[in-house]
Short mmCIF file of C-alpha atoms in Angstrom, two decimals:
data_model
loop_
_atom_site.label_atom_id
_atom_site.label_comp_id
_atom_site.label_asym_id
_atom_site.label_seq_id
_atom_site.Cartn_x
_atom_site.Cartn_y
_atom_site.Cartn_z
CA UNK A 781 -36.93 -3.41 -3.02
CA UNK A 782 -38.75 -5.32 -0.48
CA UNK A 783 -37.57 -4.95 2.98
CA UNK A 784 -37.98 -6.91 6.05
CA UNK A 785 -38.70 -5.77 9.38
CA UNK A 786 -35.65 -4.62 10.97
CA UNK A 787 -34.72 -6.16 14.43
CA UNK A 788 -33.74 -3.66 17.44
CA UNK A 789 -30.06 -4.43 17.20
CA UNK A 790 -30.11 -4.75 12.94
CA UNK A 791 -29.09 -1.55 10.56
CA UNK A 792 -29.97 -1.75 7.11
CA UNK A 793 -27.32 -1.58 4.57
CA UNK A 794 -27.80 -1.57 1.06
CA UNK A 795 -25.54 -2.66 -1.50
CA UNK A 796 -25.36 -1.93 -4.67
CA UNK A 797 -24.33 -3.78 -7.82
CA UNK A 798 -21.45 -1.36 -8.55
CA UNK A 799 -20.08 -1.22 -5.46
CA UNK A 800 -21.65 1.72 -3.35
CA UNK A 801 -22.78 1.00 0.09
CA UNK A 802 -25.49 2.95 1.49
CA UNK A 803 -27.86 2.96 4.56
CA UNK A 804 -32.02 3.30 4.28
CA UNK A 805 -31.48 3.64 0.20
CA UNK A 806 -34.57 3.57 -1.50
CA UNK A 807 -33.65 2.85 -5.01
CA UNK A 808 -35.20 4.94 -7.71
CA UNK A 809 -36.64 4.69 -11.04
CA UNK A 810 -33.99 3.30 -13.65
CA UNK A 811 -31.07 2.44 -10.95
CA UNK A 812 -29.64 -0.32 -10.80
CA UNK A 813 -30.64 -3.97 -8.27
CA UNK A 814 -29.09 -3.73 -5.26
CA UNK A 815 -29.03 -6.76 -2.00
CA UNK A 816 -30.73 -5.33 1.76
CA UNK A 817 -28.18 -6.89 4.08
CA UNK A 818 -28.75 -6.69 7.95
CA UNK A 819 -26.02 -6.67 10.19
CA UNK A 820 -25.88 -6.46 14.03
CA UNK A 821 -23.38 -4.75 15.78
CA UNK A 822 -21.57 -7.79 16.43
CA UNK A 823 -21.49 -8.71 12.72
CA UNK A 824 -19.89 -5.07 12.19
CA UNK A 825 -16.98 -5.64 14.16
CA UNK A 826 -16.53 -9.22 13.25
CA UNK A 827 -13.92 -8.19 9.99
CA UNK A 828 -11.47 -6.73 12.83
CA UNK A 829 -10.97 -10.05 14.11
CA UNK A 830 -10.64 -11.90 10.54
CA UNK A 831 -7.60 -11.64 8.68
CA UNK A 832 -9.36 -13.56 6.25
CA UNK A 833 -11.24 -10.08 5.81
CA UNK A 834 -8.36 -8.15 5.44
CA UNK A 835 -8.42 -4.56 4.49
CA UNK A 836 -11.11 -3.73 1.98
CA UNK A 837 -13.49 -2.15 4.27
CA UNK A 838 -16.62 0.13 3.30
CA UNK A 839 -17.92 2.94 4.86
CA UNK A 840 -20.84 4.93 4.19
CA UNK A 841 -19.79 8.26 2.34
CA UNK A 842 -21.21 10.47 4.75
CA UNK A 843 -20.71 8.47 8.32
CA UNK A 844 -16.95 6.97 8.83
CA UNK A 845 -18.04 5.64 12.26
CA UNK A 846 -19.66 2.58 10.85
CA UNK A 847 -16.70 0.74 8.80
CA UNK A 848 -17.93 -2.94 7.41
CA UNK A 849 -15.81 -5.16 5.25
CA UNK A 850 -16.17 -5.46 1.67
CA UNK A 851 -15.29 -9.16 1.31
CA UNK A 852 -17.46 -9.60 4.61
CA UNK A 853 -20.77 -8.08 2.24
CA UNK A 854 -19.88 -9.93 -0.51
CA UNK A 855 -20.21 -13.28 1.82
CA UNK A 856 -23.79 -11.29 3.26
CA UNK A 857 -24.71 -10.84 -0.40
CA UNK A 858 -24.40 -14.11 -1.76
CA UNK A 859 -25.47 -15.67 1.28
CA UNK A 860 -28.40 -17.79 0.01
CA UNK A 861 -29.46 -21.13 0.13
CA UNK A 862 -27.84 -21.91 -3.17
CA UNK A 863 -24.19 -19.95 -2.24
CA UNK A 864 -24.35 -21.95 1.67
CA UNK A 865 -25.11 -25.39 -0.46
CA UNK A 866 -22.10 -24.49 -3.16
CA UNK A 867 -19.56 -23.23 0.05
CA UNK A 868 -20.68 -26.99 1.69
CA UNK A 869 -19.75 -28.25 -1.75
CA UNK A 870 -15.88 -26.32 -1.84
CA UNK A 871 -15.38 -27.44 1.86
CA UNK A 872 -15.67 -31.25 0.75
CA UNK A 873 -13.74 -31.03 -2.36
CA UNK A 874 -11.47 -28.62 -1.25
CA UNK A 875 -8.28 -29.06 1.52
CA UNK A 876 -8.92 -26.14 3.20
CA UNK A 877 -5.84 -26.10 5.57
CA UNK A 878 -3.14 -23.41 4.69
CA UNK A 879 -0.35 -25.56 5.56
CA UNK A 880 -1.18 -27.89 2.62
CA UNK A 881 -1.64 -24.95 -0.14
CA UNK A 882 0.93 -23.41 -2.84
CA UNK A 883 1.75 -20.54 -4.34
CA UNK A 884 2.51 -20.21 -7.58
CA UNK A 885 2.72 -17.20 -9.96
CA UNK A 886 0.11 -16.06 -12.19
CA UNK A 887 -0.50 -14.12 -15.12
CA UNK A 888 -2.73 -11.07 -15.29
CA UNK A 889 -5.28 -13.14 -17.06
CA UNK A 890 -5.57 -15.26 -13.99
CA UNK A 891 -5.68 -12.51 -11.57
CA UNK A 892 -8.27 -10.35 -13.13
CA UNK A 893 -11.48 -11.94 -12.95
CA UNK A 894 -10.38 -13.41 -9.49
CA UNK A 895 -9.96 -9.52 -8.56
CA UNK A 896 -12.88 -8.36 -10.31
CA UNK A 897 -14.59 -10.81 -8.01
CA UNK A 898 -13.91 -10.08 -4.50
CA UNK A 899 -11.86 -6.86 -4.47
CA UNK A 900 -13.43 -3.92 -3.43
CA UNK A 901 -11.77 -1.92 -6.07
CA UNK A 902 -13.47 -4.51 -8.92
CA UNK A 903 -10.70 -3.74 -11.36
CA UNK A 904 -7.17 -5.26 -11.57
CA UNK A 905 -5.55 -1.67 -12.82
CA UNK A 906 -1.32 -2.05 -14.24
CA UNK A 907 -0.17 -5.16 -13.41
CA UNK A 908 3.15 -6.72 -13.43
CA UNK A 909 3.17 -9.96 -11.60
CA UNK A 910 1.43 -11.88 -9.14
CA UNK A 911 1.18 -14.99 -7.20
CA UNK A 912 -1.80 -16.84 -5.91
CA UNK A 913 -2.18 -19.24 -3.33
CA UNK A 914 -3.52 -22.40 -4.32
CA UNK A 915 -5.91 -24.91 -2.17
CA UNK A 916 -5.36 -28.62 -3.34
CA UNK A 917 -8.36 -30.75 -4.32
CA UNK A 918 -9.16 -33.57 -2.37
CA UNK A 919 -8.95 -35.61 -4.84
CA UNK A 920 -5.23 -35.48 -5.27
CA UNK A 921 -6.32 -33.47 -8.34
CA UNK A 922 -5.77 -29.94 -9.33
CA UNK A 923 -5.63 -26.90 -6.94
CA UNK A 924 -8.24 -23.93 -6.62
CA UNK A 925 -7.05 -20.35 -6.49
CA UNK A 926 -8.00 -18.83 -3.08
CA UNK A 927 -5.97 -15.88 -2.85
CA UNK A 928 -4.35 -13.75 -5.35
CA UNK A 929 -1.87 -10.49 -4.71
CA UNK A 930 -0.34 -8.92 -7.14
CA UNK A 931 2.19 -5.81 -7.84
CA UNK A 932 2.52 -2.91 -10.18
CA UNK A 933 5.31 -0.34 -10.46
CA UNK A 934 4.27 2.57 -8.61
CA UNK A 935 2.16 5.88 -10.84
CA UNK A 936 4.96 8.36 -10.59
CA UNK A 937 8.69 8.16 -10.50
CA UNK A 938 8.67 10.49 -7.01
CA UNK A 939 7.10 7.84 -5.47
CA UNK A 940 9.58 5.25 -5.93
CA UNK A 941 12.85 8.20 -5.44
CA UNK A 942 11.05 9.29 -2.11
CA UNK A 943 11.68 6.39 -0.38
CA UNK A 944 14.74 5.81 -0.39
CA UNK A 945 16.20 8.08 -3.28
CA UNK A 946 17.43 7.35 -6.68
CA UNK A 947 19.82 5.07 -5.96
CA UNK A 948 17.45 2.63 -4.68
CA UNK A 949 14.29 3.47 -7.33
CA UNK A 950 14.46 0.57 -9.17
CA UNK A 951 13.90 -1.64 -5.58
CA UNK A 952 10.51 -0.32 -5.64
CA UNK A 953 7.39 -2.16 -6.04
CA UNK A 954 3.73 -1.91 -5.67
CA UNK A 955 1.68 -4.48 -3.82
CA UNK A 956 -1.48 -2.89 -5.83
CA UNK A 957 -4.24 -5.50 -5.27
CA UNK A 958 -4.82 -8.09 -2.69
CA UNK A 959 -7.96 -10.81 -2.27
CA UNK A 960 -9.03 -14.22 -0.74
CA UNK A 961 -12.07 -15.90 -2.22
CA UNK A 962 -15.32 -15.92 0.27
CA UNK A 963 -14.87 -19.54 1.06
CA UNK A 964 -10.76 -18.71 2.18
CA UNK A 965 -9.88 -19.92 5.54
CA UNK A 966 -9.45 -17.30 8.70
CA UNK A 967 -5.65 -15.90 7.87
CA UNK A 968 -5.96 -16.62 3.89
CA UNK A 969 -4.67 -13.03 3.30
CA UNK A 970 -2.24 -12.46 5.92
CA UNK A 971 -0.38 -16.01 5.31
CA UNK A 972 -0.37 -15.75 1.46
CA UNK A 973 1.21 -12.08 1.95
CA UNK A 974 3.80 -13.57 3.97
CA UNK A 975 4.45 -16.28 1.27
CA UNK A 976 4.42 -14.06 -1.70
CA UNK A 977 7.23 -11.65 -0.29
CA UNK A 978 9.62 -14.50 0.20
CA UNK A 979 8.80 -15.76 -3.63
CA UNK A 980 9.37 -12.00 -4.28
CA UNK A 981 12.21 -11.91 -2.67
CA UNK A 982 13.62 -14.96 -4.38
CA UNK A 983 12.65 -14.47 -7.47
CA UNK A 984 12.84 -10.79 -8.43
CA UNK A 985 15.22 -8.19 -7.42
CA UNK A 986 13.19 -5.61 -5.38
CA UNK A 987 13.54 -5.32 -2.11
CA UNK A 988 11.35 -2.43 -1.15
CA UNK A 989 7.73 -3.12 -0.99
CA UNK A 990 5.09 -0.70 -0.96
CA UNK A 991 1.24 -0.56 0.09
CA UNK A 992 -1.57 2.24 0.10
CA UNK A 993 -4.69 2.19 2.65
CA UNK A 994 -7.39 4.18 1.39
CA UNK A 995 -9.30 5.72 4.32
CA UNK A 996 -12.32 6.57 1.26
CA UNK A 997 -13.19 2.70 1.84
CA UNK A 998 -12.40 2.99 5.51
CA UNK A 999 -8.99 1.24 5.35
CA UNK A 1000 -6.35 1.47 8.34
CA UNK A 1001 -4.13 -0.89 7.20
CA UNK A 1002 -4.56 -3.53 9.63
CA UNK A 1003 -3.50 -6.37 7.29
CA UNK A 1004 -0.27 -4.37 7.16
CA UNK A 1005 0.15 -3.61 10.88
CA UNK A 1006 -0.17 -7.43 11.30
CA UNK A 1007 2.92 -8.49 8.97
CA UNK A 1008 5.23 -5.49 11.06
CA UNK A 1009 4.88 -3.34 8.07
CA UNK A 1010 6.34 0.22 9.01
CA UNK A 1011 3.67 3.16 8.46
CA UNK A 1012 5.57 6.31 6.74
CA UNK A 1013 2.50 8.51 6.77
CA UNK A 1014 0.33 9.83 4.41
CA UNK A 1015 0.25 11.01 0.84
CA UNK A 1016 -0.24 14.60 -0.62
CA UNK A 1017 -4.09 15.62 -0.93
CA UNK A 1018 -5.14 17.57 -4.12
CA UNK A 1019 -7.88 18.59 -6.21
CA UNK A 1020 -9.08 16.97 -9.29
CA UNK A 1021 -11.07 18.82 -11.71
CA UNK A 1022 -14.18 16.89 -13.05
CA UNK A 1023 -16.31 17.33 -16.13
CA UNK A 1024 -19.89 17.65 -14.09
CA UNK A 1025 -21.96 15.06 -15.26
CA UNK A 1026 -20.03 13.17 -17.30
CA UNK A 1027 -18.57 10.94 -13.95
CA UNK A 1028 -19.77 10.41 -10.47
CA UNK A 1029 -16.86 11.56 -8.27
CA UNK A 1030 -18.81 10.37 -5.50
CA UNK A 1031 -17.82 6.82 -6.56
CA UNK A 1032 -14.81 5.67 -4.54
CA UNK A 1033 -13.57 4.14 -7.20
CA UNK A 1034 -13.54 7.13 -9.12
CA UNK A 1035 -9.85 8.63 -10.80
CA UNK A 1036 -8.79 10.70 -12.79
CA UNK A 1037 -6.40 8.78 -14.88
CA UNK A 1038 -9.98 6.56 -16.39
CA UNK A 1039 -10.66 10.34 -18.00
CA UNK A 1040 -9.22 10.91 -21.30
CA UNK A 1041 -5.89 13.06 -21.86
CA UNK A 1042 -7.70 15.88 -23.06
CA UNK A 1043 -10.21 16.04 -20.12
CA UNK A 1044 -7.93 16.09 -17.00
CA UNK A 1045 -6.83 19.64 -16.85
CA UNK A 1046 -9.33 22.18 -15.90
CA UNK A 1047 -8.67 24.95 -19.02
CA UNK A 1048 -9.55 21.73 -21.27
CA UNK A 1049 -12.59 20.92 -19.82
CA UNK A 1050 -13.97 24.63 -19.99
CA UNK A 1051 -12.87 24.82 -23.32
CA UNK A 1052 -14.59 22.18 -24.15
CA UNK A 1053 -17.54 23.34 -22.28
CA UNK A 1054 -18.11 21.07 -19.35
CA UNK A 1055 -19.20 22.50 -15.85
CA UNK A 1056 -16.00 21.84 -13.76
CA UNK A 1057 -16.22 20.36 -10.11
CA UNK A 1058 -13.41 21.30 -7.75
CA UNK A 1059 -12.90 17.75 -5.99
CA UNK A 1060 -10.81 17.09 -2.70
CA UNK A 1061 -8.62 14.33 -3.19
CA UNK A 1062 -8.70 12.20 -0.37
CA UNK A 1063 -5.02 11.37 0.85
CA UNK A 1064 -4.01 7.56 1.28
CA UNK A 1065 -2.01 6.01 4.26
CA UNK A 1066 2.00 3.87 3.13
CA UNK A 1067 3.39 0.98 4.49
CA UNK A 1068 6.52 -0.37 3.58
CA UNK A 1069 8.40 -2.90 4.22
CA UNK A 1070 11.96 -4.38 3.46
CA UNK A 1071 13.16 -7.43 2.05
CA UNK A 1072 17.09 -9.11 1.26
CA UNK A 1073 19.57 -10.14 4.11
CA UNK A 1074 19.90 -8.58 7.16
CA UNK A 1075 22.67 -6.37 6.00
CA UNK A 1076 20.25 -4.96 2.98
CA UNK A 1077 17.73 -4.73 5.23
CA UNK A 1078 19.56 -2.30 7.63
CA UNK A 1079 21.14 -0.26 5.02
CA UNK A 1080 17.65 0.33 3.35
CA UNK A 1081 16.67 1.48 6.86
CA UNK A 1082 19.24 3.68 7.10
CA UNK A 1083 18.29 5.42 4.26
CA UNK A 1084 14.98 5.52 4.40
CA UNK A 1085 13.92 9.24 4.24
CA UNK A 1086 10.54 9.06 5.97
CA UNK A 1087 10.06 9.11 9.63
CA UNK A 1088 8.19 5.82 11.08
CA UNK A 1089 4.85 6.43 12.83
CA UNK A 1090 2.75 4.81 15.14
CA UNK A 1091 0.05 2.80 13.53
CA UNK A 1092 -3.10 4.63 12.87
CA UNK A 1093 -6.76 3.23 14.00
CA UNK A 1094 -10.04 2.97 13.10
CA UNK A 1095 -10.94 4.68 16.56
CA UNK A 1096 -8.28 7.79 15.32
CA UNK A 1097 -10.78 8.88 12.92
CA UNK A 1098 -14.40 8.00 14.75
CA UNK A 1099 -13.47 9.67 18.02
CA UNK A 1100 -13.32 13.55 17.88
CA UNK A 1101 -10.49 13.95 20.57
CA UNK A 1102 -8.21 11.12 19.09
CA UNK A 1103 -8.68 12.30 15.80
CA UNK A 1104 -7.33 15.85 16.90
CA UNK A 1105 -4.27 14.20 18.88
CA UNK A 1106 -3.52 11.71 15.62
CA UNK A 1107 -3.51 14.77 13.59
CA UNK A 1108 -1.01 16.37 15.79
CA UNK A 1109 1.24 13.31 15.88
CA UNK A 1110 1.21 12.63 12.69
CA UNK A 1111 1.97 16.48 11.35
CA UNK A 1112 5.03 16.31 13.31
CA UNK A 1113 5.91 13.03 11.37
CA UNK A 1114 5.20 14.59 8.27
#
């Protein structure tokens, strides 16, 4: 990789073409091509004041203090002459102004190569539904997906009984992936959030909508925080058991449910004869919010079996004394 010389207020960041983010990476023999982005401090802090950016943040593995947007690299990635003269080419042809756009629903087929595109995740996962929100030619002709968010029942059964208990289970569902195109106007994500709970709202019968920040990619939840969602905490850590070698559990998009059955419990895989890893499970912040009338919206509330807490920030888990008092608040929440 060539690299260029680096300005006094530029850091290097490398990104890779699966995903990782790294700083002064010297690729070896056999890996795979990654893009040198520079970014000033400036740059870095520009995602917190672009809803447009949303939540999928990257950090480096090893130093949470510098948090950059995923859908803010992508744009760094593919800027080149050829992506600036194509984005000149969407703004003509395209009515960028979110009061003119739609939302409609879409199937999974849709969704998944839009996710695959610009979510940091790069994988749709279970899907249920989802809606996208639609910018209008100017031509009078056709629309152009810009944003797509879509839902998934939850992983477990406790998850859905936990909030609110049995009776209200089947009100649960998953906003599980969330992302605006590079060319989507400031507020893309936030507005088409807002849109697609009152279509959910209207159109299905769940009421209680729920959404995971992962603090691995150096989420908050600030998307969330935005649209008055209510923070409950944070979810149970654990310990996966991985077959050494066989996965990277480095990768933040690693899981254990992409292993097969008989590889997930730890006897299996050292009967097998793997090397086991003992891997910390990193635990991931819920929001939640309500939907219905005001009188279903108050009796969910009044069941709700998790104590609301104050947001958490990005400067909760950079600054040593905060981070101590946020743990303390939070415990006590718990």
């Amino acid at each position: 990789m060539v690299r260029k010389g680096l300005q006094q207020d530029q850091r290097l960041f490398d990104v890779g073409l699966g995903g990782g983010v790294k700083i002064d990476y010297e690729p070896g023999e056999g890996d795979k091509p990654s893009v040198p982005v520079y970014l000033t401090e400036e740059e870095l802090a520009f995602f917190e004041k672009d809803d447009t950016l949303a939540e999928q943040v990257v950090t480096e593995r090893d130093c949470a203090e510098d948090m950059i947007c995923w859908q803010y690299l992508k744009r760094k990635e593919f800027d080149t002459k050829e992506a600036a003269e194509q984005l000149e080419l969407i703004q003509d042809e395209v009515d960028l102004e979110l009061g003119n756009t739609i939302l409609k629903p879409i199937t999974r087929e849709v969704a998944k190569p839009f996710i695959e595109k610009y979510e940091w995740l790069g994988q749709l996962g279970t899907f249920k539904f989802g809606y996208g929100l639609f910018f209008p030619y100017k031509s009078g002709i056709g629309h152009k997906l810009g944003v797509a968010i879509c839902f998934s029942k939850t992983t477990t059964w406790q998850a859905e009984v936990s909030i609110c208990g049995e009776e209200y289970r089947d009100k649960v569902i998953l906003l599980c992936r969330g992302a605006a195109a590079n060319w989507a106007v400031k507020n893309a994500n936030s507005y088409a959030i807002a849109q697609t709970l009152k279509a959910v709202e209207r159109d299905t019968d769940y009421r209680i909508i729920l959404a995971y920040s992962d603090r691995r990619a150096g989420e908050v939840g600030t998307i969330y925080q935005a649209l008055n969602w209510l923070f409950i905490g944070w979810g149970a850590e654990g310990t996966d058991h991985v077959p050494a070698g066989l996965v990277d559990p480095t990768d933040m998009r690693f899981h254990t449910r992409g292993l097969p059955k008989e590889l997930k419990s730890k006897s299996s895989l050292l009967k097998a004869g793997y090397e086991v890893l003992d891997v910390k499970r990193a635990n991931k912040g819920r929001y939640i919010t309500f939907l219905g009338s005001r009188k279903e919206r108050k009796e969910l509330m009044e069941v709700l079996r998790f104590k609301i807490l104050p947001y958490p920030k990005r400067e909760d888990f950079t600054d040593p004394r905060k981070l101590k008092r946020f743990r303390a608040v939070h415990r006590k929440g718990m």
